[in-house]
Coordinates of C-alpha atoms and ligand atoms in Angstrom, one line a residue:
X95 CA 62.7 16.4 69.4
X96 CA 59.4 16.8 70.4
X97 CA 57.0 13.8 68.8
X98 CA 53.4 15.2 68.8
X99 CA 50.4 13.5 66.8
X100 CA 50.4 14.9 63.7
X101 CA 47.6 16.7 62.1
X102 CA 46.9 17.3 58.7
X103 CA 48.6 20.1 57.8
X104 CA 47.9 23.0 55.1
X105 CA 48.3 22.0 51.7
X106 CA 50.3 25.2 51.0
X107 CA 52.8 24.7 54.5
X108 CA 55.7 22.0 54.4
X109 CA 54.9 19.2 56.7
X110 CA 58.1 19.5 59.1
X111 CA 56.4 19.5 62.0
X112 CA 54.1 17.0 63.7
X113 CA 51.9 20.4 65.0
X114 CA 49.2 20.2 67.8
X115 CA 45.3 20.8 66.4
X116 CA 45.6 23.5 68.4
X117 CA 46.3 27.8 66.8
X118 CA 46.7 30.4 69.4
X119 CA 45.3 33.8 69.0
X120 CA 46.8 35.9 71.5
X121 CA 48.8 36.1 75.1
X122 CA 49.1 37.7 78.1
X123 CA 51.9 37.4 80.6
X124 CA 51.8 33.1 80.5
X125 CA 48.3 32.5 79.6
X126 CA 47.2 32.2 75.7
X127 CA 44.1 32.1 74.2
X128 CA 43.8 29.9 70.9
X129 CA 41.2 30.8 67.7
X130 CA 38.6 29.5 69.9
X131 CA 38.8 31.5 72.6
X132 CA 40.5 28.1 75.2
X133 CA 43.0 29.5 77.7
X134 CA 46.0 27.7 78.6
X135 CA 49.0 28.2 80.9
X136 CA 52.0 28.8 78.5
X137 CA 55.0 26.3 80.1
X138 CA 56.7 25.8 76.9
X139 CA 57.1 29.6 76.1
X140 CA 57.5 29.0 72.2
X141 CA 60.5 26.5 73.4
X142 CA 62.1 29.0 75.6
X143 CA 62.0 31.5 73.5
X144 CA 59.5 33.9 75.2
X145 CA 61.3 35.3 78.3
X146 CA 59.4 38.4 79.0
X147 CA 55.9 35.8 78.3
X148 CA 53.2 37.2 76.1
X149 CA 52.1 41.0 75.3
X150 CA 55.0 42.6 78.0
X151 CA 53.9 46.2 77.9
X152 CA 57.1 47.8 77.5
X153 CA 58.6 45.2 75.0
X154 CA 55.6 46.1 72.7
X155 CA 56.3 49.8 73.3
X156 CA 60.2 49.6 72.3
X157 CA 59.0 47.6 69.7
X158 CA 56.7 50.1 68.2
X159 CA 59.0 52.7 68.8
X160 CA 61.7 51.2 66.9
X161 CA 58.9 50.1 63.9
X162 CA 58.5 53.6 63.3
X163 CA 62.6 54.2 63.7
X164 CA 64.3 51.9 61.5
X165 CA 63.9 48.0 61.2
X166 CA 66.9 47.3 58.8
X167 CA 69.5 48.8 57.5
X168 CA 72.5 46.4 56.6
X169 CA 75.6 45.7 58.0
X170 CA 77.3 48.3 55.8
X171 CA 76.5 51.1 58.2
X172 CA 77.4 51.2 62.3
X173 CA 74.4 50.3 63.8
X174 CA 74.7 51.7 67.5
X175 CA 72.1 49.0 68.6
X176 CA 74.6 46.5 68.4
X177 CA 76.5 47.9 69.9
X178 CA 74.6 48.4 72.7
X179 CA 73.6 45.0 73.1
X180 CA 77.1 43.6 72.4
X181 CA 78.1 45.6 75.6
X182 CA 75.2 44.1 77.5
X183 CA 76.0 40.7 77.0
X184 CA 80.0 41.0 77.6
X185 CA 79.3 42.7 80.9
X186 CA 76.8 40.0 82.3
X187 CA 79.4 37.3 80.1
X188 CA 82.5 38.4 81.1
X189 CA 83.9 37.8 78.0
X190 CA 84.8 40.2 75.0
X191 CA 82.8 40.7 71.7
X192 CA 80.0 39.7 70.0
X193 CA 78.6 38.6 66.2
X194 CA 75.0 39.1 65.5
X195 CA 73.1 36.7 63.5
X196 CA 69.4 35.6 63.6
X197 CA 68.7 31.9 65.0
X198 CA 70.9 29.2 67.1
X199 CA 71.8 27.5 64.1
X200 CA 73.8 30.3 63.0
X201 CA 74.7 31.6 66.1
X202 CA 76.6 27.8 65.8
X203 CA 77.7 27.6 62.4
X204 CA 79.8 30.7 63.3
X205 CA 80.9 28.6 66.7
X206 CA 82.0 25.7 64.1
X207 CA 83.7 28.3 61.7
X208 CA 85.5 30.1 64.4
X209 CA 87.0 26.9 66.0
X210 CA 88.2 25.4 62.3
X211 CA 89.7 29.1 61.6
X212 CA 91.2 28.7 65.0
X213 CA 93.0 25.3 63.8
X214 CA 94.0 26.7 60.5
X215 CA 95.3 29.3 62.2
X216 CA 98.0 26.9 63.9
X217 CA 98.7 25.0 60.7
X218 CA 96.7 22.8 61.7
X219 CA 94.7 21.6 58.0
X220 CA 91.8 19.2 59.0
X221 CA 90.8 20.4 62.4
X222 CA 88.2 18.1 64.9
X223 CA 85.7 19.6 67.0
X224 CA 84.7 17.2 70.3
X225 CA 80.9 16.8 70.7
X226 CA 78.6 14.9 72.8
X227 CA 75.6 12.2 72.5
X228 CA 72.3 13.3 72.8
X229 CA 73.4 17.3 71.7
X230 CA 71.5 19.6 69.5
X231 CA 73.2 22.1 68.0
X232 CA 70.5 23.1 65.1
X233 CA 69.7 21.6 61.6
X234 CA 72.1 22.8 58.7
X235 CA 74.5 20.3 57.2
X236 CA 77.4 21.3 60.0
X237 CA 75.0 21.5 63.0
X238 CA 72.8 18.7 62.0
X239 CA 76.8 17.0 61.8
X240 CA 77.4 18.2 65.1
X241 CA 74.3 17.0 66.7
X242 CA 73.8 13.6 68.4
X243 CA 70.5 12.4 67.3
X244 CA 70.8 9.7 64.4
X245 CA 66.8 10.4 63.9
X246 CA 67.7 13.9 62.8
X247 CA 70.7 12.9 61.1
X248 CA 68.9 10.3 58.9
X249 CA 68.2 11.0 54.7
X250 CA 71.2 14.1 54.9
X251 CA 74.4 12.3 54.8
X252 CA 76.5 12.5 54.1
X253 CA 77.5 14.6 57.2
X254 CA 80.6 16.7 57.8
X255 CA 83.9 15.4 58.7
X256 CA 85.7 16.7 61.6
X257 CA 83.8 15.7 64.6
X258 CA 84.7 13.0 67.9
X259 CA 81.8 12.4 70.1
X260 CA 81.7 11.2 73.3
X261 CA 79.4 11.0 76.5
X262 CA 78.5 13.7 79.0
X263 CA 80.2 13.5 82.0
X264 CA 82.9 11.7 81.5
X265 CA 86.2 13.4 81.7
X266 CA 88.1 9.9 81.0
X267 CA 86.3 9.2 78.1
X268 CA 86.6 12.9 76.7
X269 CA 91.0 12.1 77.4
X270 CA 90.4 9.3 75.6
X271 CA 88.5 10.0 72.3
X272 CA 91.5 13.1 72.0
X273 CA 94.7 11.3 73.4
X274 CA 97.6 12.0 70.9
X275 CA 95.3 13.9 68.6
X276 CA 96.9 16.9 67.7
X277 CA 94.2 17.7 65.6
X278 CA 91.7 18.6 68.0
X279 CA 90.8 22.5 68.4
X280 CA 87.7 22.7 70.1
X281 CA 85.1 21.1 72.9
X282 CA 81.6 22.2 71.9
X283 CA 78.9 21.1 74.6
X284 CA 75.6 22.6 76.4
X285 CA 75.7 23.3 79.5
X286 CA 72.4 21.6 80.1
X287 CA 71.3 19.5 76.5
X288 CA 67.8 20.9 76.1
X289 CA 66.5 18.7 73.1
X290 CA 68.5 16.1 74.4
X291 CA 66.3 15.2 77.3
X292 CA 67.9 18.3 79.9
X293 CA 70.8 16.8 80.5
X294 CA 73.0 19.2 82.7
X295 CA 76.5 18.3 82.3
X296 CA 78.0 18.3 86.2
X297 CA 79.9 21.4 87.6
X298 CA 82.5 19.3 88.0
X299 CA 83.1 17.9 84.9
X300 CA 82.8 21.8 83.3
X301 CA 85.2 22.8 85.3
X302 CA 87.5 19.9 84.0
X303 CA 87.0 20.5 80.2
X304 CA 87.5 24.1 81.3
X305 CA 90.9 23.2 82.4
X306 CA 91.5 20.2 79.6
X307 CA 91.0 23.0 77.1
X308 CA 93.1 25.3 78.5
X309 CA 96.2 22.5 79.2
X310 CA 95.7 21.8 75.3
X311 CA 95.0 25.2 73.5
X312 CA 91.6 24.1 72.8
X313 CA 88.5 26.5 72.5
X314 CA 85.7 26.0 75.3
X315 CA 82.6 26.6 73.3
X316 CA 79.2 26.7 75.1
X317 CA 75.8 26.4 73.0
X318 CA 73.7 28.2 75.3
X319 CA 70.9 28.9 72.9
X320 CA 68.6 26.9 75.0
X321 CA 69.5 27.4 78.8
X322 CA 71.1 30.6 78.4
X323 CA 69.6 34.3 78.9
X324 CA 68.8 33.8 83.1
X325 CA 66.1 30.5 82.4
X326 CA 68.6 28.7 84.6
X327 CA 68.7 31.4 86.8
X328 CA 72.0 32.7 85.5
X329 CA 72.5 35.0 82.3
X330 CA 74.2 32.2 81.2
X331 CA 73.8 28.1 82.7
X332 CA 77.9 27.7 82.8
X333 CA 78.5 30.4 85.3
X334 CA 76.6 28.0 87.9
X335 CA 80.1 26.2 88.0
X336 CA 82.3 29.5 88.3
X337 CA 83.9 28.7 84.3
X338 CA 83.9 31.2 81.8
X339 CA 83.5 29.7 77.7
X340 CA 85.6 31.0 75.1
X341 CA 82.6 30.9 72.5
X342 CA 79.3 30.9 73.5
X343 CA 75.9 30.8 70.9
X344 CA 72.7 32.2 72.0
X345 CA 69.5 32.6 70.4
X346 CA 66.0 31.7 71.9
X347 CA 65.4 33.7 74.8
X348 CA 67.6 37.0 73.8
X349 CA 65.1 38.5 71.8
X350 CA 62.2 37.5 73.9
X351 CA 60.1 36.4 70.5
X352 CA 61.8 38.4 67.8
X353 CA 64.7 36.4 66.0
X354 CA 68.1 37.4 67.3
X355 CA 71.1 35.2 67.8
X356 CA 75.0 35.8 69.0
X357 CA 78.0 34.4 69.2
X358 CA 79.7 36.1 72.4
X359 CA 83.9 35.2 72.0
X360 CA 86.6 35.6 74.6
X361 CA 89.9 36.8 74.4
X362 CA 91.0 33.6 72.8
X363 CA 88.1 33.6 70.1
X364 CA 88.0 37.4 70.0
X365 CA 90.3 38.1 66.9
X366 CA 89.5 34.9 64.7
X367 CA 86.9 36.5 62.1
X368 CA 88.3 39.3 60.6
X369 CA 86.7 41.7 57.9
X370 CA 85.4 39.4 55.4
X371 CA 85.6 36.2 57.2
X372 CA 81.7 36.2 58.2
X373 CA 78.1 37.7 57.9
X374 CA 74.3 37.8 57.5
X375 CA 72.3 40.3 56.2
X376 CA 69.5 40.0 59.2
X377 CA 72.1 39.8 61.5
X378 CA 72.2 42.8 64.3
X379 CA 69.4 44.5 62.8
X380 CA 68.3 47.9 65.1
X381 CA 64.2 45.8 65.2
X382 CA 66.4 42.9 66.3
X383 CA 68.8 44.8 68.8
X384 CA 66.1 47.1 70.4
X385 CA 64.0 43.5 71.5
X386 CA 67.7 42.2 72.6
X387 CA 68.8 45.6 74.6
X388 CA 65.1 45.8 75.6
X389 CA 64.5 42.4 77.1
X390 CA 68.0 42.4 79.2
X391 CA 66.9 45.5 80.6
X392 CA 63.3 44.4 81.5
X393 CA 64.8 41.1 82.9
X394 CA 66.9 43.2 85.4
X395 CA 63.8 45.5 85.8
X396 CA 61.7 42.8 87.2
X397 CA 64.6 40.8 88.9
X398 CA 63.9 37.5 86.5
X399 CA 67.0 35.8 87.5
X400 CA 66.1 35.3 91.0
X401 CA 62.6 34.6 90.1
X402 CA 64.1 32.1 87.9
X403 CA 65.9 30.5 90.6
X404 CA 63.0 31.0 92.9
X405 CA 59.9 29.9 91.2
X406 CA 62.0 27.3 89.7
X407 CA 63.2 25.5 92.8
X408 CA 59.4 25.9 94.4
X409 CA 58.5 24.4 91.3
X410 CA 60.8 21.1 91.4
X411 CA 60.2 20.7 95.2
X412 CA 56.5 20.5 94.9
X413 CA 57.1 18.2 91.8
X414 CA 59.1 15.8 93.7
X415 CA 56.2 16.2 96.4
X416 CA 53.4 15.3 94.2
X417 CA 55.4 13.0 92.3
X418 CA 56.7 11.0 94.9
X419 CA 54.9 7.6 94.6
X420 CA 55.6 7.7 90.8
X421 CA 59.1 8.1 92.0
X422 CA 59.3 5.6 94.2
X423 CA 57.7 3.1 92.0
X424 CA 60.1 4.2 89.0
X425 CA 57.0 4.9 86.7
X426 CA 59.0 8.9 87.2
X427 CA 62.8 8.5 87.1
X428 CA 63.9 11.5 87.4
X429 CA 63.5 15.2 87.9
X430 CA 66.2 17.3 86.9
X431 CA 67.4 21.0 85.5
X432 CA 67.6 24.2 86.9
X433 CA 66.0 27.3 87.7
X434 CA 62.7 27.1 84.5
X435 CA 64.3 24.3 82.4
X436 CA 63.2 21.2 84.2
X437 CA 62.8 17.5 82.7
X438 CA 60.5 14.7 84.3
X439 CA 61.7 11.8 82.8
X440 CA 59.3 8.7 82.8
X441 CA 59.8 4.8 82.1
X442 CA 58.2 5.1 78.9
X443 CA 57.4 7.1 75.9
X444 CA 55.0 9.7 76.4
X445 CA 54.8 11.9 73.8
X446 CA 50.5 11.8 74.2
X447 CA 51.1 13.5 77.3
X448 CA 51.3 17.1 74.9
X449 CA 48.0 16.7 73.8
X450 CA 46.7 15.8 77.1
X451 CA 47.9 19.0 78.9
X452 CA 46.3 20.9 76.7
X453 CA 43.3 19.4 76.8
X454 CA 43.8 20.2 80.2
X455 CA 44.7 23.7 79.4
X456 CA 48.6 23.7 79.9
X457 CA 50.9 23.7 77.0
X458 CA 54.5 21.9 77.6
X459 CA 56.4 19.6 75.5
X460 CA 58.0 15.9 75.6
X461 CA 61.4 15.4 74.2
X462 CA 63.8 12.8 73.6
X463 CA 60.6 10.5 73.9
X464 CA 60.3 10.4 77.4
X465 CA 61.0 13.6 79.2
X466 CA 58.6 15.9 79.8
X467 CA 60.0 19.5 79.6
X468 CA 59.3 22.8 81.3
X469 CA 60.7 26.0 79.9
X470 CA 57.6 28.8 81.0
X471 CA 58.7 32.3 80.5
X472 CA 60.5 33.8 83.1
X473 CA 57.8 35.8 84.5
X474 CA 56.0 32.9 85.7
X475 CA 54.7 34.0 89.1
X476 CA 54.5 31.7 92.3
X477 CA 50.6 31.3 92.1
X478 CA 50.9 29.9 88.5
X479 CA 52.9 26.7 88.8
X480 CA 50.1 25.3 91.0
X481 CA 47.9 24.8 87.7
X482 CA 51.0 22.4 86.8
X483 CA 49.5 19.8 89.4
X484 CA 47.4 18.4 86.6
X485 CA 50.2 17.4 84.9
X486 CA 51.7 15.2 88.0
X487 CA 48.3 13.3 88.5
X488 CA 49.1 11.5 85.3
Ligands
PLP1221 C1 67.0 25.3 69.6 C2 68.5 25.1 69.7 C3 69.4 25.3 68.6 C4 68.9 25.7 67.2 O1 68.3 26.9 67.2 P1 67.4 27.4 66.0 O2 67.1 28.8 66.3 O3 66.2 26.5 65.9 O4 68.3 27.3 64.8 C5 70.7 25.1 68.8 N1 71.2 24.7 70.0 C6 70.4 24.5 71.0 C7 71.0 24.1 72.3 C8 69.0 24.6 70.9 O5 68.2 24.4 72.0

């Protein structure tokens, strides 16, 4: 979770968020300007949820084309958008429908609900979904359950049963936390925990859930609301290791800004919900849809995987470059993610580093205390992350 100094905030706003004393006005590409006309270099992309970076001239012509068409209509009606983007996602997934909801949270909820209809399913009545330390999975009752972060777990209790949590990257420990549990219906992981600290889980170890999952009827389900949507340099982080997920969430990224989340299912997952079984009004709206179908086509437009992968490894080589005393010395421990999600961890907590950057015109975050995380938009272009270098002289 990112820990920033907190700022008085408006007497009419909740105070949920420890917010910077900083308000943006406007964007272009990955600069923004805030009220008082300061530009910064945009490397947190609204938490990786800008792709397509700020103003994108032919986002913000779909999107006022569609303004004009229809924003909402219900789920009542076909809405041919959806199923438009559904098609776009089970091509570059591989795998076989979709469900449209709104944010990663629900995108999730409907992960959970699939993989305890799953159990029920095969008789069996109290099903257990495996999950890992240091996940985020969102923050309603059964994703704040499923989450691995006692700080954002603490005052909500009490939390939902049916959950066995063990450590990434450990295939013995997973065999043991389910050995003669015939219980067990699902294994629920990211690919790379994002609010965690990015923590990828090893292409190895993916490939030996996939296979654990498939030896025990259990569903392989992939939150990849964070690193999903090409920021590893994939359309989705898991494919790096050649798997394929039987339910996979996304959110952040799809819509490029607007709020759209999915939950893509496999043949295994495919014909779990039927008529009835699951919904939101928001969900799969045509605004929604149009920024979905629109950003997947701009992303293959403009080639964003490979720039992804490109401006991504650039950007971790020159890192370990300019970071290598700090390495050496072990004040840095660690750099680590893939393609635009990248982590610097440090020895020590360094949440004032947020307020620093900016100062020094970049905005980024810190998470899990001591990681420094970098998720720009996907555009970012080869000349930019040079004004990153500030950050490594710290
Ligand atoms: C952000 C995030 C969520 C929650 O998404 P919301 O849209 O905030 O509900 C869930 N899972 C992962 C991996 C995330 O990074």
């Amino acid at each position: 979770m990112t820990t920033a100094p907190a700022t008085p905030s408006s007497p009419h706003v909740m105070n949920t968020y420890g917010r910077l004393p900083i308000a943006l006005s406007h964007g272009q590409g990955c600069r923004v300007w805030d009220v008082n006309g300061r530009e910064y270099l945009d490397a947190l992309g609204g938490i990786a949820v800008n792709t397509l970076g700020h103003n994108h001239a032919q986002l913000v012509a779909a999107l006022h084309d569609q303004l004009g068409k229809l924003i909402h209509t219900s789920n009542y009606y076909h809405v041919p958008l959806q199923e438009e983007l559904a098609r776009l996602l089970v091509e570059r997934s591989g795998m076989s429908n979709v469900f449209f909801c709104s944010t990663g949270l629900e995108a999730n909820e409907a992960a959970l609900k699939l993989a305890r209809k799953f159990g029920h399913d095969k008789g069996i009545e109290r099903p257990q979904i495996v999950v890992y330390e240091k996940a985020f999975h969102g923050r309603s009752i059964a994703t704040l359950s499923a989450t691995g972060n006692p700080k954002v777990q603490a005052g909500f209790g009490p939390l939902l049963e049916g959950f066995i949590r063990v450590p990434i990257n450990s295939i013995s420990a997973l065999e043991e936390a389910t050995a003669n549990n015939p219980d067990v219906v699902a294994v629920f992981l990211e690919a790379i925990q994002g609010e965690g600290g990015v923590n990828p889980m090893h292409a190895d170890y993916l490939r030996s859930v996939r296979a654990l999952c498939d030896a025990r009827d259990w569903l392989l389900m992939i939150d990849e609301v964070q690193c999903g949507m090409g920021r590893t340099g994939k359309w989705f982080a898991h494919q790096w290791a050649g798997i394929q997920p039987d339910v996979m969430p996304l959110a952040k990224g799809l819509g490029s800004g607007v709020p759209v989340g999915a939950v893509v299912a496999g043949p295994k997952a495919a014909t779990i919900f039927g008529p009835g079984n699951h919904g939101s009004t928001f969900g799969g709206n045509p605004l929604a849809m149009r920024a979905g179908v629109e950003t997947i086509r701009i992303m293959e437009q403009e080639n964003l995987l490979d720039n992804a992968t490109r401006i991504g490894a650039q950007l971790k080589t020159a890192l370990h470059q300019a970071l290598a005393p700090e390495l050496a010395r072990g004040a840095v421990k660690d750099i680590r993610g893939q393609g635009l999600m990248l982590g610097i961890e440090l020895d020590r907590p360094c949440a004032a580093l947020v307020q620093q950057c900016a100062d020094q015109g970049l905005l980024i975050s810190v998470t899990a205390d001591s990681v420094v995380r970098l998720l720009p938009p996907l555009i970012l272009s080869a000349a930019q992350p040079s004004r990153l270098w500030p950050l490594c002289a710290r």
